[in-house]
């Protein structure tokens, strides 16, 4: 295995406390470090379009479901808080990428849909973003990527079940 920052941290902890089981740190620490590095990269195609990953996730949720969604549904789809969704929707609405429509029966409910400009942006950006993400993973061979995806899926299903994040 390649020596990375987590391996160095583990060695330091084992030197200080040799009996300490650092196994979980070797997995969760690496997942957290990868996530931090990926977030620092700011998803180059999204940044060039003036979007954050969270904003793109909202646009993508509306696009992939191909129907209007309420802010509550968007929060569930994107694992975000209601307040965060409201803030992001306001920014996307200011850019004319989404529109809100009030519910005919309940004025407290809003329905969100993409504008033509929002739909065109998602359709243009998604292939660029996927190409960027493919380049980020280029150091892993196909088998390695498939195995990593499978193992991360196992972990995600387990965490969703135990920590209450299950969606469907």
PDB file of N, CA, C and O in Angstrom, residues 41-92:
ATOM      1  N   UNK A  41     -10.921  20.783  -4.631  1.00  0.00           N
ATOM      2  CA  UNK A  41     -10.797  20.916  -6.083  1.00  0.00           C
ATOM      3  C   UNK A  41     -11.979  21.685  -6.650  1.00  0.00           C
ATOM      4  O   UNK A  41     -11.913  22.219  -7.751  1.00  0.00           O
ATOM      5  N   UNK A  42     -13.071  21.742  -5.854  1.00  0.00           N
ATOM      6  CA  UNK A  42     -14.252  22.526  -6.221  1.00  0.00           C
ATOM      7  C   UNK A  42     -14.874  22.122  -7.550  1.00  0.00           C
ATOM      8  O   UNK A  42     -15.538  22.935  -8.176  1.00  0.00           O
ATOM      9  N   UNK A  43     -14.661  20.898  -7.983  1.00  0.00           N
ATOM     10  CA  UNK A  43     -15.353  20.421  -9.181  1.00  0.00           C
ATOM     11  C   UNK A  43     -15.215  21.409 -10.338  1.00  0.00           C
ATOM     12  O   UNK A  43     -16.153  22.138 -10.660  1.00  0.00           O
ATOM     13  N   UNK A  44     -14.082  21.420 -10.966  1.00  0.00           N
ATOM     14  CA  UNK A  44     -13.697  22.417 -11.966  1.00  0.00           C
ATOM     15  C   UNK A  44     -14.795  22.834 -12.949  1.00  0.00           C
ATOM     16  O   UNK A  44     -15.013  24.031 -13.127  1.00  0.00           O
ATOM     17  N   UNK A  45     -15.491  21.928 -13.619  1.00  0.00           N
ATOM     18  CA  UNK A  45     -16.540  22.388 -14.552  1.00  0.00           C
ATOM     19  C   UNK A  45     -17.658  23.160 -13.858  1.00  0.00           C
ATOM     20  O   UNK A  45     -18.180  24.128 -14.403  1.00  0.00           O
ATOM     21  N   UNK A  46     -17.999  22.750 -12.655  1.00  0.00           N
ATOM     22  CA  UNK A  46     -19.053  23.450 -11.920  1.00  0.00           C
ATOM     23  C   UNK A  46     -18.600  24.853 -11.543  1.00  0.00           C
ATOM     24  O   UNK A  46     -19.349  25.825 -11.674  1.00  0.00           O
ATOM     25  N   UNK A  47     -17.371  24.954 -11.075  1.00  0.00           N
ATOM     26  CA  UNK A  47     -16.822  26.272 -10.704  1.00  0.00           C
ATOM     27  C   UNK A  47     -16.816  27.206 -11.898  1.00  0.00           C
ATOM     28  O   UNK A  47     -17.178  28.372 -11.787  1.00  0.00           O
ATOM     29  N   UNK A  48     -16.444  26.676 -13.066  1.00  0.00           N
ATOM     30  CA  UNK A  48     -16.402  27.531 -14.262  1.00  0.00           C
ATOM     31  C   UNK A  48     -17.796  28.005 -14.662  1.00  0.00           C
ATOM     32  O   UNK A  48     -17.946  29.041 -15.301  1.00  0.00           O
ATOM     33  N   UNK A  49     -18.828  27.263 -14.244  1.00  0.00           N
ATOM     34  CA  UNK A  49     -20.210  27.668 -14.523  1.00  0.00           C
ATOM     35  C   UNK A  49     -20.781  28.521 -13.387  1.00  0.00           C
ATOM     36  O   UNK A  49     -21.951  28.907 -13.438  1.00  0.00           O
ATOM     37  N   UNK A  50     -19.974  28.770 -12.363  1.00  0.00           N
ATOM     38  CA  UNK A  50     -20.431  29.587 -11.249  1.00  0.00           C
ATOM     39  C   UNK A  50     -21.348  28.862 -10.287  1.00  0.00           C
ATOM     40  O   UNK A  50     -22.135  29.483  -9.578  1.00  0.00           O
ATOM     41  N   UNK A  51     -21.246  27.526 -10.250  1.00  0.00           N
ATOM     42  CA  UNK A  51     -22.096  26.722  -9.375  1.00  0.00           C
ATOM     43  C   UNK A  51     -21.264  26.014  -8.323  1.00  0.00           C
ATOM     44  O   UNK A  51     -20.116  25.640  -8.569  1.00  0.00           O
ATOM     45  N   UNK A  52     -21.867  25.797  -7.178  1.00  0.00           N
ATOM     46  CA  UNK A  52     -21.268  24.916  -6.185  1.00  0.00           C
ATOM     47  C   UNK A  52     -21.771  23.501  -6.445  1.00  0.00           C
ATOM     48  O   UNK A  52     -22.762  23.302  -7.151  1.00  0.00           O
ATOM     49  N   UNK A  53     -21.116  22.536  -5.846  1.00  0.00           N
ATOM     50  CA  UNK A  53     -21.564  21.141  -5.969  1.00  0.00           C
ATOM     51  C   UNK A  53     -22.984  21.011  -5.417  1.00  0.00           C
ATOM     52  O   UNK A  53     -23.832  20.341  -5.983  1.00  0.00           O
ATOM     53  N   UNK A  54     -23.260  21.676  -4.297  1.00  0.00           N
ATOM     54  CA  UNK A  54     -24.586  21.580  -3.670  1.00  0.00           C
ATOM     55  C   UNK A  54     -25.671  22.165  -4.581  1.00  0.00           C
ATOM     56  O   UNK A  54     -26.770  21.605  -4.677  1.00  0.00           O
ATOM     57  N   UNK A  55     -25.373  23.276  -5.240  1.00  0.00           N
ATOM     58  CA  UNK A  55     -26.349  23.859  -6.170  1.00  0.00           C
ATOM     59  C   UNK A  55     -26.575  22.932  -7.361  1.00  0.00           C
ATOM     60  O   UNK A  55     -27.710  22.724  -7.787  1.00  0.00           O
ATOM     61  N   UNK A  56     -25.491  22.353  -7.875  1.00  0.00           N
ATOM     62  CA  UNK A  56     -25.620  21.442  -9.004  1.00  0.00           C
ATOM     63  C   UNK A  56     -26.405  20.198  -8.603  1.00  0.00           C
ATOM     64  O   UNK A  56     -27.195  19.677  -9.391  1.00  0.00           O
ATOM     65  N   UNK A  57     -26.213  19.737  -7.366  1.00  0.00           N
ATOM     66  CA  UNK A  57     -26.967  18.584  -6.890  1.00  0.00           C
ATOM     67  C   UNK A  57     -28.468  18.878  -6.886  1.00  0.00           C
ATOM     68  O   UNK A  57     -29.276  18.012  -7.232  1.00  0.00           O
ATOM     69  N   UNK A  58     -28.856  20.101  -6.504  1.00  0.00           N
ATOM     70  CA  UNK A  58     -30.280  20.477  -6.541  1.00  0.00           C
ATOM     71  C   UNK A  58     -30.804  20.484  -7.973  1.00  0.00           C
ATOM     72  O   UNK A  58     -31.865  19.929  -8.264  1.00  0.00           O
ATOM     73  N   UNK A  59     -30.048  21.116  -8.867  1.00  0.00           N
ATOM     74  CA  UNK A  59     -30.458  21.153 -10.274  1.00  0.00           C
ATOM     75  C   UNK A  59     -30.558  19.733 -10.825  1.00  0.00           C
ATOM     76  O   UNK A  59     -31.510  19.397 -11.540  1.00  0.00           O
ATOM     77  N   UNK A  60     -29.574  18.916 -10.502  1.00  0.00           N
ATOM     78  CA  UNK A  60     -29.560  17.541 -10.981  1.00  0.00           C
ATOM     79  C   UNK A  60     -30.724  16.730 -10.459  1.00  0.00           C
ATOM     80  O   UNK A  60     -31.278  15.892 -11.172  1.00  0.00           O
ATOM     81  N   UNK A  61     -31.118  16.959  -9.209  1.00  0.00           N
ATOM     82  CA  UNK A  61     -32.249  16.227  -8.637  1.00  0.00           C
ATOM     83  C   UNK A  61     -33.530  16.530  -9.404  1.00  0.00           C
ATOM     84  O   UNK A  61     -34.304  15.623  -9.717  1.00  0.00           O
ATOM     85  N   UNK A  62     -33.738  17.796  -9.724  1.00  0.00           N
ATOM     86  CA  UNK A  62     -34.942  18.160 -10.477  1.00  0.00           C
ATOM     87  C   UNK A  62     -34.859  17.584 -11.888  1.00  0.00           C
ATOM     88  O   UNK A  62     -35.839  17.057 -12.420  1.00  0.00           O
ATOM     89  N   UNK A  63     -33.687  17.626 -12.489  1.00  0.00           N
ATOM     90  CA  UNK A  63     -33.524  17.130 -13.861  1.00  0.00           C
ATOM     91  C   UNK A  63     -33.711  15.623 -13.943  1.00  0.00           C
ATOM     92  O   UNK A  63     -34.402  15.117 -14.827  1.00  0.00           O
ATOM     93  N   UNK A  64     -33.097  14.887 -13.034  1.00  0.00           N
ATOM     94  CA  UNK A  64     -33.142  13.422 -13.147  1.00  0.00           C
ATOM     95  C   UNK A  64     -34.501  12.849 -12.774  1.00  0.00           C
ATOM     96  O   UNK A  64     -34.869  11.788 -13.258  1.00  0.00           O
ATOM     97  N   UNK A  65     -35.256  13.545 -11.910  1.00  0.00           N
ATOM     98  CA  UNK A  65     -36.595  13.066 -11.590  1.00  0.00           C
ATOM     99  C   UNK A  65     -37.588  13.504 -12.661  1.00  0.00           C
ATOM    100  O   UNK A  65     -38.657  12.921 -12.783  1.00  0.00           O
ATOM    101  N   UNK A  66     -37.215  14.529 -13.411  1.00  0.00           N
ATOM    102  CA  UNK A  66     -38.008  15.031 -14.539  1.00  0.00           C
ATOM    103  C   UNK A  66     -39.424  15.426 -14.127  1.00  0.00           C
ATOM    104  O   UNK A  66     -40.381  15.180 -14.844  1.00  0.00           O
ATOM    105  N   UNK A  67     -39.506  16.009 -12.937  1.00  0.00           N
ATOM    106  CA  UNK A  67     -40.786  16.537 -12.468  1.00  0.00           C
ATOM    107  C   UNK A  67     -40.505  17.647 -11.470  1.00  0.00           C
ATOM    108  O   UNK A  67     -39.386  17.804 -10.998  1.00  0.00           O
ATOM    109  N   UNK A  68     -41.531  18.406 -11.133  1.00  0.00           N
ATOM    110  CA  UNK A  68     -41.383  19.420 -10.105  1.00  0.00           C
ATOM    111  C   UNK A  68     -41.177  18.741  -8.757  1.00  0.00           C
ATOM    112  O   UNK A  68     -41.759  17.688  -8.486  1.00  0.00           O
ATOM    113  N   UNK A  69     -40.355  19.348  -7.920  1.00  0.00           N
ATOM    114  CA  UNK A  69     -40.119  18.830  -6.574  1.00  0.00           C
ATOM    115  C   UNK A  69     -40.365  19.939  -5.560  1.00  0.00           C
ATOM    116  O   UNK A  69     -40.134  21.110  -5.851  1.00  0.00           O
ATOM    117  N   UNK A  70     -40.806  19.565  -4.387  1.00  0.00           N
ATOM    118  CA  UNK A  70     -40.936  20.536  -3.307  1.00  0.00           C
ATOM    119  C   UNK A  70     -39.569  20.716  -2.653  1.00  0.00           C
ATOM    120  O   UNK A  70     -38.697  19.841  -2.770  1.00  0.00           O
ATOM    121  N   UNK A  71     -39.365  21.813  -1.940  1.00  0.00           N
ATOM    122  CA  UNK A  71     -38.099  21.965  -1.214  1.00  0.00           C
ATOM    123  C   UNK A  71     -37.835  20.804  -0.245  1.00  0.00           C
ATOM    124  O   UNK A  71     -36.695  20.370  -0.097  1.00  0.00           O
ATOM    125  N   UNK A  72     -38.877  20.269   0.378  1.00  0.00           N
ATOM    126  CA  UNK A  72     -38.692  19.111   1.265  1.00  0.00           C
ATOM    127  C   UNK A  72     -38.186  17.891   0.523  1.00  0.00           C
ATOM    128  O   UNK A  72     -37.307  17.174   1.003  1.00  0.00           O
ATOM    129  N   UNK A  73     -38.746  17.654  -0.655  1.00  0.00           N
ATOM    130  CA  UNK A  73     -38.274  16.528  -1.474  1.00  0.00           C
ATOM    131  C   UNK A  73     -36.830  16.756  -1.908  1.00  0.00           C
ATOM    132  O   UNK A  73     -36.019  15.820  -1.921  1.00  0.00           O
ATOM    133  N   UNK A  74     -36.499  17.991  -2.249  1.00  0.00           N
ATOM    134  CA  UNK A  74     -35.118  18.312  -2.637  1.00  0.00           C
ATOM    135  C   UNK A  74     -34.153  18.092  -1.471  1.00  0.00           C
ATOM    136  O   UNK A  74     -33.038  17.609  -1.665  1.00  0.00           O
ATOM    137  N   UNK A  75     -34.588  18.439  -0.266  1.00  0.00           N
ATOM    138  CA  UNK A  75     -33.748  18.216   0.911  1.00  0.00           C
ATOM    139  C   UNK A  75     -33.462  16.723   1.070  1.00  0.00           C
ATOM    140  O   UNK A  75     -32.321  16.327   1.315  1.00  0.00           O
ATOM    141  N   UNK A  76     -34.496  15.897   0.913  1.00  0.00           N
ATOM    142  CA  UNK A  76     -34.301  14.442   1.033  1.00  0.00           C
ATOM    143  C   UNK A  76     -33.428  13.905  -0.101  1.00  0.00           C
ATOM    144  O   UNK A  76     -32.572  13.054   0.111  1.00  0.00           O
ATOM    145  N   UNK A  77     -33.650  14.376  -1.307  1.00  0.00           N
ATOM    146  CA  UNK A  77     -32.881  13.894  -2.471  1.00  0.00           C
ATOM    147  C   UNK A  77     -31.397  14.238  -2.372  1.00  0.00           C
ATOM    148  O   UNK A  77     -30.554  13.516  -2.884  1.00  0.00           O
ATOM    149  N   UNK A  78     -31.095  15.382  -1.750  1.00  0.00           N
ATOM    150  CA  UNK A  78     -29.713  15.860  -1.714  1.00  0.00           C
ATOM    151  C   UNK A  78     -29.071  15.762  -0.336  1.00  0.00           C
ATOM    152  O   UNK A  78     -27.956  16.253  -0.149  1.00  0.00           O
ATOM    153  N   UNK A  79     -29.776  15.120   0.617  1.00  0.00           N
ATOM    154  CA  UNK A  79     -29.260  14.977   1.983  1.00  0.00           C
ATOM    155  C   UNK A  79     -28.876  16.331   2.574  1.00  0.00           C
ATOM    156  O   UNK A  79     -27.824  16.480   3.191  1.00  0.00           O
ATOM    157  N   UNK A  80     -29.715  17.335   2.372  1.00  0.00           N
ATOM    158  CA  UNK A  80     -29.448  18.688   2.843  1.00  0.00           C
ATOM    159  C   UNK A  80     -30.527  19.118   3.825  1.00  0.00           C
ATOM    160  O   UNK A  80     -31.627  18.567   3.836  1.00  0.00           O
ATOM    161  N   UNK A  81     -30.229  20.147   4.602  1.00  0.00           N
ATOM    162  CA  UNK A  81     -31.239  20.702   5.503  1.00  0.00           C
ATOM    163  C   UNK A  81     -32.202  21.571   4.702  1.00  0.00           C
ATOM    164  O   UNK A  81     -31.866  22.071   3.619  1.00  0.00           O
ATOM    165  N   UNK A  82     -33.375  21.774   5.252  1.00  0.00           N
ATOM    166  CA  UNK A  82     -34.357  22.633   4.606  1.00  0.00           C
ATOM    167  C   UNK A  82     -33.836  24.050   4.421  1.00  0.00           C
ATOM    168  O   UNK A  82     -34.053  24.675   3.380  1.00  0.00           O
ATOM    169  N   UNK A  83     -33.140  24.555   5.435  1.00  0.00           N
ATOM    170  CA  UNK A  83     -32.596  25.913   5.350  1.00  0.00           C
ATOM    171  C   UNK A  83     -31.560  26.022   4.235  1.00  0.00           C
ATOM    172  O   UNK A  83     -31.535  27.014   3.490  1.00  0.00           O
ATOM    173  N   UNK A  84     -30.713  25.006   4.111  1.00  0.00           N
ATOM    174  CA  UNK A  84     -29.695  25.025   3.049  1.00  0.00           C
ATOM    175  C   UNK A  84     -30.349  24.983   1.677  1.00  0.00           C
ATOM    176  O   UNK A  84     -29.928  25.699   0.753  1.00  0.00           O
ATOM    177  N   UNK A  85     -31.393  24.170   1.527  1.00  0.00           N
ATOM    178  CA  UNK A  85     -32.101  24.082   0.248  1.00  0.00           C
ATOM    179  C   UNK A  85     -32.735  25.431  -0.085  1.00  0.00           C
ATOM    180  O   UNK A  85     -32.635  25.911  -1.217  1.00  0.00           O
ATOM    181  N   UNK A  86     -33.367  26.054   0.894  1.00  0.00           N
ATOM    182  CA  UNK A  86     -34.000  27.355   0.666  1.00  0.00           C
ATOM    183  C   UNK A  86     -32.982  28.383   0.183  1.00  0.00           C
ATOM    184  O   UNK A  86     -33.228  29.117  -0.781  1.00  0.00           O
ATOM    185  N   UNK A  87     -31.837  28.422   0.836  1.00  0.00           N
ATOM    186  CA  UNK A  87     -30.775  29.375   0.458  1.00  0.00           C
ATOM    187  C   UNK A  87     -30.283  29.105  -0.970  1.00  0.00           C
ATOM    188  O   UNK A  87     -30.139  30.016  -1.775  1.00  0.00           O
ATOM    189  N   UNK A  88     -30.047  27.840  -1.276  1.00  0.00           N
ATOM    190  CA  UNK A  88     -29.553  27.486  -2.616  1.00  0.00           C
ATOM    191  C   UNK A  88     -30.602  27.766  -3.685  1.00  0.00           C
ATOM    192  O   UNK A  88     -30.280  28.255  -4.773  1.00  0.00           O
ATOM    193  N   UNK A  89     -31.861  27.459  -3.382  1.00  0.00           N
ATOM    194  CA  UNK A  89     -32.921  27.717  -4.359  1.00  0.00           C
ATOM    195  C   UNK A  89     -33.042  29.205  -4.648  1.00  0.00           C
ATOM    196  O   UNK A  89     -33.271  29.600  -5.796  1.00  0.00           O
ATOM    197  N   UNK A  90     -32.896  30.030  -3.626  1.00  0.00           N
ATOM    198  CA  UNK A  90     -32.955  31.476  -3.825  1.00  0.00           C
ATOM    199  C   UNK A  90     -31.852  31.915  -4.801  1.00  0.00           C
ATOM    200  O   UNK A  90     -32.107  32.688  -5.727  1.00  0.00           O
ATOM    201  N   UNK A  91     -30.645  31.404  -4.605  1.00  0.00           N
ATOM    202  CA  UNK A  91     -29.533  31.761  -5.499  1.00  0.00           C
ATOM    203  C   UNK A  91     -29.787  31.265  -6.918  1.00  0.00           C
ATOM    204  O   UNK A  91     -29.524  31.977  -7.891  1.00  0.00           O
ATOM    205  N   UNK A  92     -30.304  30.055  -7.048  1.00  0.00           N
ATOM    206  CA  UNK A  92     -30.583  29.502  -8.374  1.00  0.00           C
ATOM    207  C   UNK A  92     -31.741  30.227  -9.048  1.00  0.00           C
ATOM    208  O   UNK A  92     -31.734  30.420 -10.267  1.00  0.00           O
TER     209      UNK A  92
END
